Short mmCIF file of C-alpha atoms in Angstrom, two decimals:
data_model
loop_
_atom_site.label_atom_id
_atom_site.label_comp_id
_atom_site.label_asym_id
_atom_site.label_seq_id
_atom_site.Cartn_x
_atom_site.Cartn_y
_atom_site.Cartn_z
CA UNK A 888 18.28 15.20 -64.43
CA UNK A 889 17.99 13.87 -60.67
CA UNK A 890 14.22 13.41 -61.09
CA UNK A 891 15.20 10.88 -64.27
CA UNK A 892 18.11 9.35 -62.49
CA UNK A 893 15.42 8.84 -59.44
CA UNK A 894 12.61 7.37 -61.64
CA UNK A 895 15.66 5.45 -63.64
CA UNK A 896 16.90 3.90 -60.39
CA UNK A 897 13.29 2.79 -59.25
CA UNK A 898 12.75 0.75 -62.33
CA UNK A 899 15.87 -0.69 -62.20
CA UNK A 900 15.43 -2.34 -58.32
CA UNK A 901 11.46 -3.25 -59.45
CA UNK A 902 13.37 -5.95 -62.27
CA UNK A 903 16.07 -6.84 -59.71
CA UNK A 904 18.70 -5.81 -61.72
CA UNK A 905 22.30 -6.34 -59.48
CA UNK A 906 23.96 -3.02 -57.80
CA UNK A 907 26.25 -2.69 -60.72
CA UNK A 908 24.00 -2.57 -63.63
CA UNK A 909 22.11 -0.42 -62.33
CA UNK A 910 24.97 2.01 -61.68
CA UNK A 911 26.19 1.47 -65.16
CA UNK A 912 23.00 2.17 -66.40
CA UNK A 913 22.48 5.50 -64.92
CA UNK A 914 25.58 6.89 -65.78
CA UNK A 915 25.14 5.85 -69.20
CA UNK A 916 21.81 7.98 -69.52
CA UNK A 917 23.13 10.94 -67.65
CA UNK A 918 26.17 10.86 -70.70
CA UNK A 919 23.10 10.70 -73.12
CA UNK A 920 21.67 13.34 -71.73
CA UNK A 921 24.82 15.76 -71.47
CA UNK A 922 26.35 14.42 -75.08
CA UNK A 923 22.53 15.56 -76.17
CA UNK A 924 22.41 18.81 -74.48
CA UNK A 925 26.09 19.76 -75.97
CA UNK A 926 25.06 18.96 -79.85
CA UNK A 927 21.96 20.66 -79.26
CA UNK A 928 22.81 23.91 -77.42
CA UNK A 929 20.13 23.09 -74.69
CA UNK A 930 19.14 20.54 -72.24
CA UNK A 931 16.56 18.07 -73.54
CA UNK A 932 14.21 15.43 -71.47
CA UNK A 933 15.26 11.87 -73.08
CA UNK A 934 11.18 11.58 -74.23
CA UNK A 935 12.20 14.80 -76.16
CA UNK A 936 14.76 12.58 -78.10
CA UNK A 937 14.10 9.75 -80.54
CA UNK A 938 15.92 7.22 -82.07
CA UNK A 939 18.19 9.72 -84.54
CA UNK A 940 19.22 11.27 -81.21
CA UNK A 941 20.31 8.03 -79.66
CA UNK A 942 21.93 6.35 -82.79
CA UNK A 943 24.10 9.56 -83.02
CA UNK A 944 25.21 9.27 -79.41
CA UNK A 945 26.06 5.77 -79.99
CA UNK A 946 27.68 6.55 -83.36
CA UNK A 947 29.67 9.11 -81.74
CA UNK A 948 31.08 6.38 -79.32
CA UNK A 949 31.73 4.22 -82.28
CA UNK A 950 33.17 6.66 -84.52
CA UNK A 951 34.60 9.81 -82.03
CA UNK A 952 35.25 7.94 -79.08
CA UNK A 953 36.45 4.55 -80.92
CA UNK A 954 35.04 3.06 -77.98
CA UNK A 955 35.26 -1.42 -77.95
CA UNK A 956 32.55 -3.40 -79.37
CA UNK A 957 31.55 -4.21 -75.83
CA UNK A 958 31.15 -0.86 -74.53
CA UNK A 959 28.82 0.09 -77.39
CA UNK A 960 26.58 -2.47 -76.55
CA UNK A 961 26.92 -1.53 -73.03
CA UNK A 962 25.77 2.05 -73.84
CA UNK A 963 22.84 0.63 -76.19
CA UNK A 964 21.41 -1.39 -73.34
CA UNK A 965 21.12 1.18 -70.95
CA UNK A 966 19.66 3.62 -73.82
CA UNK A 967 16.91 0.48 -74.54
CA UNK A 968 16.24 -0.18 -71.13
CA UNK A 969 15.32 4.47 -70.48
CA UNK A 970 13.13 4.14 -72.97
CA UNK A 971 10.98 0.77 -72.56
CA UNK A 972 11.27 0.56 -68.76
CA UNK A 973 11.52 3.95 -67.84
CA UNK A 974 9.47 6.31 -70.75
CA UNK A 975 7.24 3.28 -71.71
CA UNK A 976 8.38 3.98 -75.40
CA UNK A 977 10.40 1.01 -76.76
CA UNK A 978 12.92 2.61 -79.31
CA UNK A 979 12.22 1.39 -83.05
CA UNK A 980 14.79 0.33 -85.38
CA UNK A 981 18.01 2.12 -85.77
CA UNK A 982 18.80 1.72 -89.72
CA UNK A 983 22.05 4.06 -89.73
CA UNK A 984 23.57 2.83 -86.52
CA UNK A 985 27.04 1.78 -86.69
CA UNK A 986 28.17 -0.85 -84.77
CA UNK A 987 31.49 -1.78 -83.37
CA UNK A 988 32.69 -4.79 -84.91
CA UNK A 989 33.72 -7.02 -82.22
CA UNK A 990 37.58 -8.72 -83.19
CA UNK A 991 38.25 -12.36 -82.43
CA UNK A 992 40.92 -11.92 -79.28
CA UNK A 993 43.14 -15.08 -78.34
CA UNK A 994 43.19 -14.64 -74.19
CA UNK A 995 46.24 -14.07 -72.40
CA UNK A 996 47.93 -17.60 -70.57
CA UNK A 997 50.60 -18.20 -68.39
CA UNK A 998 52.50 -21.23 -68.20
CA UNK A 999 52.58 -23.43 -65.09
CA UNK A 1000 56.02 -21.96 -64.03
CA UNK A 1001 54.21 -18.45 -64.36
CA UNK A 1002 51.42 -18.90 -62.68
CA UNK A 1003 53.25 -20.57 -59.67
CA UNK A 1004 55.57 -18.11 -59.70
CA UNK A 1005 52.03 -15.90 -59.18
CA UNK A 1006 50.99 -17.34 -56.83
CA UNK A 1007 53.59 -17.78 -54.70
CA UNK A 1008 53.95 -13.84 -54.98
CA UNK A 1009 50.75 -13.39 -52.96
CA UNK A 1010 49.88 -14.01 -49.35
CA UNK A 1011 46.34 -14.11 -46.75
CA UNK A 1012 43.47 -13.82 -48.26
CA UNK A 1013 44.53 -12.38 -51.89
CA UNK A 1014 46.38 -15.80 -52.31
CA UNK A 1015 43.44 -18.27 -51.34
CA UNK A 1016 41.45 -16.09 -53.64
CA UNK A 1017 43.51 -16.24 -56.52
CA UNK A 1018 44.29 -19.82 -55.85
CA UNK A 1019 40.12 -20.57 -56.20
CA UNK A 1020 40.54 -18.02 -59.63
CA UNK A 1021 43.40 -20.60 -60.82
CA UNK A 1022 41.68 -23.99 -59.19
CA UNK A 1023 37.77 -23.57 -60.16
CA UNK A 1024 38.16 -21.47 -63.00
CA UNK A 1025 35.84 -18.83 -60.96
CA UNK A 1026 35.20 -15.38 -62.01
CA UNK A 1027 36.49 -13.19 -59.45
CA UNK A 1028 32.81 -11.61 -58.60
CA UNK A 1029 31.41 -15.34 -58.41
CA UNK A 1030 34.33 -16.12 -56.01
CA UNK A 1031 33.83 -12.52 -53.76
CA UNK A 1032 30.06 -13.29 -53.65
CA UNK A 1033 30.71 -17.15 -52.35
CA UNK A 1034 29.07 -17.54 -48.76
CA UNK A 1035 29.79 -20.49 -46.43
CA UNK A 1036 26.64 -22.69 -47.24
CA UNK A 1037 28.17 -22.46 -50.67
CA UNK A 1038 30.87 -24.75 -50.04
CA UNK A 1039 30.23 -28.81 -49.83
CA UNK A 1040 34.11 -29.76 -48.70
CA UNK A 1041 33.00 -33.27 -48.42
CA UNK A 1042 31.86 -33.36 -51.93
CA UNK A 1043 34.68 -31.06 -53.28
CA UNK A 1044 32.59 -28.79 -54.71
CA UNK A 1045 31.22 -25.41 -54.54
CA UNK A 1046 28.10 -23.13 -55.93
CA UNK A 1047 28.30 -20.08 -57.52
CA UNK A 1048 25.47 -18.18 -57.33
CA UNK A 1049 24.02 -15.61 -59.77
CA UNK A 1050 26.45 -16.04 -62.20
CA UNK A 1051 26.91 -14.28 -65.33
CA UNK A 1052 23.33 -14.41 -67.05
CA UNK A 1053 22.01 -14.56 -63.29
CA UNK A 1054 22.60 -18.71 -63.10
CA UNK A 1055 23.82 -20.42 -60.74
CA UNK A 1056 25.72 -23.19 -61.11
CA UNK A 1057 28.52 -25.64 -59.58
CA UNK A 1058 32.27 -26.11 -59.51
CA UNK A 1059 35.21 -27.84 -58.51
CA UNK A 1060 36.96 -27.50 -55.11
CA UNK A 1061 40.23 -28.59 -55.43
CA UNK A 1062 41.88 -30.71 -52.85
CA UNK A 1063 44.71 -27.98 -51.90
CA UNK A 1064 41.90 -25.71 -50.89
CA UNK A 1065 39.86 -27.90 -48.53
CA UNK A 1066 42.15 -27.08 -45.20
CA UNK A 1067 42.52 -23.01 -46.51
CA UNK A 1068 38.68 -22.56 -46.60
CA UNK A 1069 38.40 -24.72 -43.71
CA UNK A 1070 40.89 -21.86 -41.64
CA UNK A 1071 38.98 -19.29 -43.47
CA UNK A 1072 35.42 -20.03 -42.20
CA UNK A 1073 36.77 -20.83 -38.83
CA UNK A 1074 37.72 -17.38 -39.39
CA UNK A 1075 34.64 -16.16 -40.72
CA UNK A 1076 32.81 -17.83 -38.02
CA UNK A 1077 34.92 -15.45 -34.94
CA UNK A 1078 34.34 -12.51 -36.80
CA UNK A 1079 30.88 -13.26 -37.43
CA UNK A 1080 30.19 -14.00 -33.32
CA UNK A 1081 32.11 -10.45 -33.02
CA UNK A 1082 29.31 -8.83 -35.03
CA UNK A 1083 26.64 -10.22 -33.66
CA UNK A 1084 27.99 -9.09 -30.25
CA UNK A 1085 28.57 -5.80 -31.43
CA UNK A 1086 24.57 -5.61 -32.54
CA UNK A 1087 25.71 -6.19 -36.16
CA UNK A 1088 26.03 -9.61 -37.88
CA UNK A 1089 22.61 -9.62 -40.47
CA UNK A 1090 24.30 -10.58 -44.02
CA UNK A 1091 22.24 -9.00 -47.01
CA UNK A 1092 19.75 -11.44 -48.25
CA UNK A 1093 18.53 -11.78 -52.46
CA UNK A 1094 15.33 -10.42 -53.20
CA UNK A 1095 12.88 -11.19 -50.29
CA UNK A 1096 14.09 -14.31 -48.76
CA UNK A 1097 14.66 -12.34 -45.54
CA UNK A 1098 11.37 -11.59 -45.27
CA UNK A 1099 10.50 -15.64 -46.48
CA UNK A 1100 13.37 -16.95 -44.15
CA UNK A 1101 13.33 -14.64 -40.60
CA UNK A 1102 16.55 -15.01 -39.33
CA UNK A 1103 18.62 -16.68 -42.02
CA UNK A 1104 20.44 -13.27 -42.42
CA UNK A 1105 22.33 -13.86 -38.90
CA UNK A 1106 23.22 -17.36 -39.61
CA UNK A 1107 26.61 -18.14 -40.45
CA UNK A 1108 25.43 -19.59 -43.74
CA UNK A 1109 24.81 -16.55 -45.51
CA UNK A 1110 27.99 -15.06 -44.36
CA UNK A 1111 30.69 -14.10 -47.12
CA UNK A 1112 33.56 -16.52 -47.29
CA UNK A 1113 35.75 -13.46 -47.77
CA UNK A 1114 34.22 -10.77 -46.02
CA UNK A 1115 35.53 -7.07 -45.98
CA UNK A 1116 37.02 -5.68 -43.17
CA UNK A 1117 35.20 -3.21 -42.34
CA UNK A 1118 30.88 -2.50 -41.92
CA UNK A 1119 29.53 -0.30 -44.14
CA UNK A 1120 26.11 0.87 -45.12
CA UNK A 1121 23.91 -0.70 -48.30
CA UNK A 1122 23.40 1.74 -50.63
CA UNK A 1123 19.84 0.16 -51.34
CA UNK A 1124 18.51 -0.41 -47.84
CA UNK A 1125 20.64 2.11 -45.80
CA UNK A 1126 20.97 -0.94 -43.56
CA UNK A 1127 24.48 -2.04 -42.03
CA UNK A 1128 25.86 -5.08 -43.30
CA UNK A 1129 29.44 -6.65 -43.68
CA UNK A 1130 29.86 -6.89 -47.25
CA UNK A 1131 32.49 -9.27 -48.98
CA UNK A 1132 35.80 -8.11 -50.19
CA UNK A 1133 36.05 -4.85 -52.70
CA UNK A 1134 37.33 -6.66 -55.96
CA UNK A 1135 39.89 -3.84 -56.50
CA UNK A 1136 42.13 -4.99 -53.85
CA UNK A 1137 42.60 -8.33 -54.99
CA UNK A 1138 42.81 -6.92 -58.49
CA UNK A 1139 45.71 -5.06 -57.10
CA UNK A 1140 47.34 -7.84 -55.00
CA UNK A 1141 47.17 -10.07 -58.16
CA UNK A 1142 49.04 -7.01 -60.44
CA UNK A 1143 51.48 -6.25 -57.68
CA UNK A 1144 52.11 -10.18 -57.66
CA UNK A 1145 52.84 -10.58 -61.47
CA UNK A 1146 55.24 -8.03 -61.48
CA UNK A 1147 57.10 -9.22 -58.41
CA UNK A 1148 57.35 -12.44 -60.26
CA UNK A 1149 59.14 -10.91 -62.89
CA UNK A 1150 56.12 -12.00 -65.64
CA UNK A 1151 55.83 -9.34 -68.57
CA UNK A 1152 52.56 -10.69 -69.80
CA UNK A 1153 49.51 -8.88 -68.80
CA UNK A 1154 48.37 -11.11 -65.59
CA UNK A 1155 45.01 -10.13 -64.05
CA UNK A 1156 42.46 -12.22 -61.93
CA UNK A 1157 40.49 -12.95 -65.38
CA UNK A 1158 44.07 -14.32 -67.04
CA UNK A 1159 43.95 -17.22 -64.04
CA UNK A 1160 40.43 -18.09 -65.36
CA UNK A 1161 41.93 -18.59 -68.83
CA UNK A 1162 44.95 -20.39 -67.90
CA UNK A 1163 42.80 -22.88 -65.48
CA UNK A 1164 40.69 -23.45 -68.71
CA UNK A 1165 43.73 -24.05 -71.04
CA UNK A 1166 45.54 -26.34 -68.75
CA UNK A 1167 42.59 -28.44 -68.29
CA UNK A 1168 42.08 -29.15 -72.55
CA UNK A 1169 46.29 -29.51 -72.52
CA UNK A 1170 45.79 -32.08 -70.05
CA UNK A 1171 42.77 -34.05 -71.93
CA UNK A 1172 39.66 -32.56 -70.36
CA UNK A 1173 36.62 -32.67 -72.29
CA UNK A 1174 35.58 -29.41 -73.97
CA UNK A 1175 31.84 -29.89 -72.66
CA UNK A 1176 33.47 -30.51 -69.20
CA UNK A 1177 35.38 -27.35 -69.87
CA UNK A 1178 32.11 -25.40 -70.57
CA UNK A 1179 30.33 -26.89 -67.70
CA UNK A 1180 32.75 -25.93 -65.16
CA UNK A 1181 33.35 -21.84 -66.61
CA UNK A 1182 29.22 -21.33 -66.66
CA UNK A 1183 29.58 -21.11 -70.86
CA UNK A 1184 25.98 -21.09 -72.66
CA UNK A 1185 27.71 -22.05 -75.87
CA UNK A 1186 30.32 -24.35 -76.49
CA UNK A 1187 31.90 -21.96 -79.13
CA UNK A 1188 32.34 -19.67 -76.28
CA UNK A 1189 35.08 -22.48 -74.74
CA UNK A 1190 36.17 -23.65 -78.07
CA UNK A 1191 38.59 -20.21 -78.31
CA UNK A 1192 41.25 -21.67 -75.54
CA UNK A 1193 41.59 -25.05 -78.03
CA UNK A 1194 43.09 -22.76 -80.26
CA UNK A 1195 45.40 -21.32 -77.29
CA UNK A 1196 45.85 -24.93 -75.92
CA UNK A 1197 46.40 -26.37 -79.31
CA UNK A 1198 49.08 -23.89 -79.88
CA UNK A 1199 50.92 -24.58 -77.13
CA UNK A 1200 50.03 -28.21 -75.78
CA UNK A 1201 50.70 -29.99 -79.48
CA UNK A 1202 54.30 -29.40 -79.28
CA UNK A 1203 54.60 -28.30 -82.96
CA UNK A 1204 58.34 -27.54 -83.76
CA UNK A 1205 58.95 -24.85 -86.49
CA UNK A 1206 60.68 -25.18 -89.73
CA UNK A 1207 62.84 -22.92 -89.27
CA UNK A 1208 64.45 -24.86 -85.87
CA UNK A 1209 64.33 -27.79 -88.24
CA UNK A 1210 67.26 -26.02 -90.08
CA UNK A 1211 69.62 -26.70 -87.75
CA UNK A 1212 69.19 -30.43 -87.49
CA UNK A 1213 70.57 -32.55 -90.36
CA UNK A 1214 68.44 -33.92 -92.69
CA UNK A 1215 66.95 -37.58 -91.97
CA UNK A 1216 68.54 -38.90 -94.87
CA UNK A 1217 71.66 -37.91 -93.61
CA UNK A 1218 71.64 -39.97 -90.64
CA UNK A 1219 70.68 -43.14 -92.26
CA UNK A 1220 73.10 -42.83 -94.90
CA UNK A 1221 75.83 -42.03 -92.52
CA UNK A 1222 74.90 -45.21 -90.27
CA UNK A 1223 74.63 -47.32 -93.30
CA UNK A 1224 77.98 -46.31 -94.78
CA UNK A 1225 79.55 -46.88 -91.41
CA UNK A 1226 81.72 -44.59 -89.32
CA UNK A 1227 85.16 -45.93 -90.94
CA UNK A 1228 84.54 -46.12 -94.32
CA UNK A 1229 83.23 -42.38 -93.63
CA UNK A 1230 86.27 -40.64 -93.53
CA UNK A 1231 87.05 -39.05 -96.80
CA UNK A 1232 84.18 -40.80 -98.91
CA UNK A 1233 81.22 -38.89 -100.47
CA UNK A 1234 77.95 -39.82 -99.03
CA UNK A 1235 76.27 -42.11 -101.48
CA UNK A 1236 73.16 -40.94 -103.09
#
């Protein structure tokens, strides 16, 4: 199993693939192997396994495990990616594989109250974090992984960089966030001079540019915007670098936050993305803006928050409250008949 794991983890850094995935993918294949080995009786090398083997592993998911659509596929990739990258043996096609039929959710947004209310909740470095979430419509990796050179405070914008689908692209910086990040890379900047003082200070680089670029990985530049507090050691290099923030602990400031504000919805770091892009089409933004700014490929990808901002930006009033009111007829009538001759008379027809 380690010896697969090893060779697995090899071909994974020679295509570049992030930290991540390639975690995800290994434990994926080491559940292959073990869900294998237990329907089996014995342990089996994966090139000892063909396709039946791995559509009833991801059938099992599917029908055992009633596992999300996007887990599935999750599990599939890593199974397609052991056996063309790693065994050289591209698996053929599947015919009795069941897939996970992926349902059509409507995201989770708060209202302006609630996501004040939010935000108000949080404080240091959690709030200017979930304030870029709610402001840019970031992705809370793309706004963990932003590095000073990133940010253009003249221009009001900023860059994320290897986005979902490894693109970069740009966003917005709003105006209540220029003096924050200002503070915060003055911050960066001291704790930065502190490392390099301390024999530290050399930020981890993409790819090769380090080796392209002597020297860039000590310039303030490449430093995280919200680095972590502590050094610790790169799993890949062995090297000591100051990472940015873990994403659990804003994660947990942000849950913390929403139930301190009393909100009963479920209020994560993704649910700011949402409501940043439904308050933008309630307020008239073009949907291709929209899509620009949240990094979509497709515009039916952004089209799903018209539905949530049409719902509750249109102002639609129910039939049923409608019930209450008098009818329109009645009002005319009544202001044609006149308030005196009212009294006691039936309502002409």
């Amino acid at each position: 199993m380690s010896a697969l794991l090893d060779t697995a983890r090899e071909a994974a850094r020679v295509r570049h693939l992030s930290y991540h995935t390639e975690r995800t993918y290994l434990r994926w294949i080491e559940r292959f192997v073990r869900h294998s080995a237990r329907a089996s009786g014995r342990w089996r090398h994966p090139r000892d396994l063909d396709e039946s083997h791995v559509q009833g592993f991801l059938n099992y998911l599917a029908n055992d495990r009633e596992v999300a659509a996007s887990t599935q596929t999750q599990a599939l990739s890593a199974l397609l990616f052991l056996y063309d990258a790693v065994l050289g043996r591209p698996l053929g096609h599947m015919e009795g594989l069941v897939r996970v039929k992926k349902a059509a959710r409507l995201p989770t947004v708060l209202t302006r109250d609630e996501v004040a209310a939010l935000l108000s909740e949080l404080r240091g470095v959690h709030a200017l974090i979930a304030k870029l979430l709610y402001g840019a419509g970031l992705r809370l990796s793309g706004a963990l992984r932003l590095r000073v050179k990133d940010l253009d405070v003249e221009r009001r914008q900023l860059t994320v960089r290897r986005g979902k689908g490894d693109k970069d692209r740009p966003g917005i910086l709003p105006d209540a966030l220029v003096q924050p990040l200002v503070d915060q890379v003055e911050a960066v900047r001291a704790l930065h001079a502190a490392d390099l003082a301390a024999g530290y200070g050399d930020a981890r680089l993409p790819n090769a540019y380090g080796r392209k670029h002597p020297g860039a990985a000590r310039a303030l530049g490449w430093q995280f915007v919200f680095p972590a507090t502590r050094i610790s050691t790169d799993p890949r290099t062995g090297l000591m670098h100051r990472h940015h923030l873990a994403p659990s602990a804003t994660q947990r400031a942000v849950r913390e936050a929403a139930r301190r504000a009393g909100i009963d919805k479920r209020a994560t770091c993704h649910t700011l993305r949402h409501s940043f892009a439904t308050h933008l089409l309630e307020d008239g933004s073009d949907i291709r803006t929209v899509q620009e700014l949240l990094g979509h490929a497709r515009v039916a990808t952004t089209q799903i928050y018209t539905h949530v901002a049409g719902l509750n930006g249109l102002g639609v009033k129910s039939p049923l409250d409608r019930l209450a009111e008098p009818p329109v007829e009645y009002h005319a009538a009544r202001a044609a008949w006149g308030s005196d001759a009212w009294a006691g008379e039936p309502l002409p027809c």
